[in-house]
Amino acid sequence: LSAFRQREAVSAVGSSNMENDISLKFHQQLFLISENLVTEDVAALKFLCTDLLHLSKLEGVKSAADIFKLLMAQEYLNVEDTFLLAELLYRIKCHSLLEKLGYTKEKVQERLGEKGRISPYRQMLYELSENITSEMLKEITFLLQDHLPKRWMILSALDLLTLLEKQGLLTKHNVKILEDVCVTVSPDLLEKIDLYKKGKVLYCNIFSKPDVHTAAKLLKELGVLPSFCPTKIHKRRCVMLSGVEEGTPVDGVFYSKVGLKYMVLEVLVIFSFKNTMKSYKMDGPHRGFCLIINNVNFNSSQRKGSCKDAEQLERVFTWLGLDVRTYTDLTSGEIINLMETWQRVPDHKDRNCFICCILSHGKSGAIFGTDYRLVSIRVLTSHFTAKQCPQLAAKPKLFFIQACQGDNIQCPVYVDTDGPTPDLSSMQERVFLSESIPEEADFLLGMATVDGYVSFRHMEEGSWYIQALCSKLQLLVPRGEDILSILTQVNEDVARRNSPSGTKKQMPQPAYTLRRKFIFPIPITPPPS
């Protein structure tokens, strides 16, 4: 008996140690996440948690760790269930931190319908704040001055929204004060509010119906149940909602009326987004600027064929109505200085978009100046965020990079690689493509190749990627295709090509945070070639 009790005690101690280890690892994960969140991220988390945590407690928050403690105290967050934190990171677009919780962006998206806690109202307000520039905020503050305390400084859009909620001027049932100011300041902002209100009305209409088939009929009449279904599960649900008999099994499972109604709502969300997707404004008198950085001459090598790429890009983007500026053989410092110069150009205000094409050698997540010094692609793109370049806020910013993103490969005659000649074994580790674009809206990054691999350039005809890009733009813009559809065709074109030896391939890769379709207006003149 004594031996049995000893074994039981040892077992209990072992179990306790294991629990302590798990708890320690969990808190270490939270600490690492907290350390990677800046002041703006913490402010965003506080705002998104407003419906979950008492406002008086949130006011004392100084760091993300403080928020995590409050969520754990209310049992919203624990070792077994970290989804709320994953949802919060997803909402503030800190996607790279999701892996610390064992999630990906796609996994979070899949489970939002089932486990999401942030209300559509709170999401709408946060998305609205993300699109309010500093200039818009000044205008809104001026319009609302009679409702704001005297001598009260508005530090951010989130501060303003929080104040309006405290005063009872803004609630999930009454967003009129926002509508009134958005009509004057930016009709684009008004669209987000309208979409939220329509969703609310449809939600109420669906749940007031006596049976799910009437609700499904309502959605059909609204055009919310077309043939488009993004995943198998959504296709199953569309089939269910289109069925004649209630209680018909789908995949061997029977669903109740309430369960089906929730599925109606999930499908509604999907299709309301799909059907309301609009295009960026591209009908202004000035299309925008297009920068081409063409690095040809390096100390010990020359990127032959690159001038062919630069010439073709200049012809095509000029044809598309952009004001093209070409810069040749820039060092890393000169590239950074150029970005800083164009960041401050006031003429962006009268343009519809901004495009930058870079032709050079490269490594994972970076390109080389002619001095063989790396420049992070993230650093380049971050010059044109809404905060750094307010004139381009809410406008599409496109970057096309022709450069290797991995190890140099020796190629046969006529085929060269856009990788560096020097020994670069000590250079940085690989960078995920999603980390090369700012975590905010309206960016597109078109890479000649996936991370870790070389990209190919014909020494006479130019690079595979740039030549395919120019060719598809000339072919598909006159057909009214959007940029993502065009880049998909570019992928197909490049993927079919082979090096002369027939052993080397290439696959381009786009990454984007575009909120709308980007469609070039169809030029009056025929394509340049």
Phi, psi and omega in degrees: 000318179297317179296321179298316180295323178297315179298321180295319180294317179298318179298318180296319178296317179298318178297318180297318179298320180296317178298320178296320178297317180296316179297318179297315180298320179298314180292328175294321177299314179297321179297315180297319178296315180300319181294337182264006180253128181272178184304317180297324179294319180296318178299320179294318179297317178302314182296316182292337180268004185304324181279350184255328185239150182294136185300323181297326178284323180293330181296335180272001183288132178245338183214169177297326179300324178298319179295318180300319179298317180296320179294322178291323180296328179268007178062028172276341185221127176205179183301320184282334185223103180250015188295322181300317178296319177299319179296318180297316178296322177296316182296324181267011174063031172266061188295329183292340180275348183298328183296336178292341177256003180083018180247164168235168178304317182293320180296320178296315180302320182297327187260357182300319181299328183269320190239357183299137182245343181280121186292154176304325179297312181294321177298316181299314180297318181294315179298323177298314181298325181293338182256003177269113179281170180298323179293317178298319182298320178298318180294316180296318179299320178297315181295331184259014188301331179288342181262351186258148178298143179294144179063018178266124183272125175274111182274327183205168177297324179294322177299317181297313180297320178298318179297316179298323177292318179301323182277358179077012180276346183223121178221172180293341179262349183218102180246021185300322182298326176289319179301317183299318182282326181291328176303321182278317189277314183198109176301333178300321179293325181298329180299321180295320180292318179299318180297319178297316182294319178297319179299319179297315181297315180296321178302312180295317180299317182296315184281350177271353182282148183289336180211161186293332182290324175295320178296317178297321179297319178301316180294322177298317180297329179276358181076024183269353179239065176277190183284340182297124176220115186290332181222168180300317183294323178291326178294319177301317184290324176295321178297315180301313184290339179270353184292160182271320186256132174285147179086004177287130182290142175239121186055034177081007183242136176266139181242141179281170178300315183297316179300318180294323180295322177296325178292323175304315182294321180295316178297322179302315180301314181301310186281333177295323176293315183297316186281342182258005179295124182248181181253152174296148176293120181225027184248017180287167180294335179237121185292311182151175178266147175232115178265137174237116176256113185244097178270109185253310188261113174254169185307314186242011181204168178225134180273079183295138182097346183290327178295328176298317177299313183297318179296318181293318178299317180298317180295314185292313182287333172294318177299326180279003173095011180268154176270103189268134176234126182250135179234133186243139173054069179256139174284172180300318179295321180292326178294314179298316179298322179296318178297319180294324178295312183287338175298328185262004182292118182291338183293348176303331184301327182264008181253158181273333186202178176219135181230139178224125179245130181237124180243111183195184167282163181202168173225177184307116176073014184206163174235161181259141165280171181293350176270010180064024173260138183283144171235121180296134177297325178299320179297319181297310184291329185292348176293343189242023174291168182299324180286320183280332181220077184302334181294339180255010179300136179067010177251148182289137178236115186249131177237129177242122186243115173258098181193152174295154176233023181198201186293147179292141178233132177285126184244158179294182182304141177077344179248124181239162178246147178272057175238161185285151177278321182294166176284118185239031184298338182268004184287178187298162177285173181296147179238131178292143184302321181299339180275356182268349177245146180301146180277056174215173190287162165080023175248147169224132178238114178258112181259142180294336184208161176287161184299137177095355186236161178277161171240150188254146181223122175286132188288351176242321187264352181098180185282152179302314187293308184294321179293322177292320179299312181296320180297314183288326176298316180292328182280318193259337176300316177298343178268000178081018181287147177277166189296325180290324176294321179295316181292331175296319177291326175297317177304313181297317181299309183293322182296335181278347184279154177229152171289164180307328180282347180077012185246354185240135182234174180210143177227114176291168181209119174265151170225144185204157172232032179295141179261345183222173174286140176253111183234119176292136172299144182288121181296151179286322182277157178291160178303150182296335179205000000 
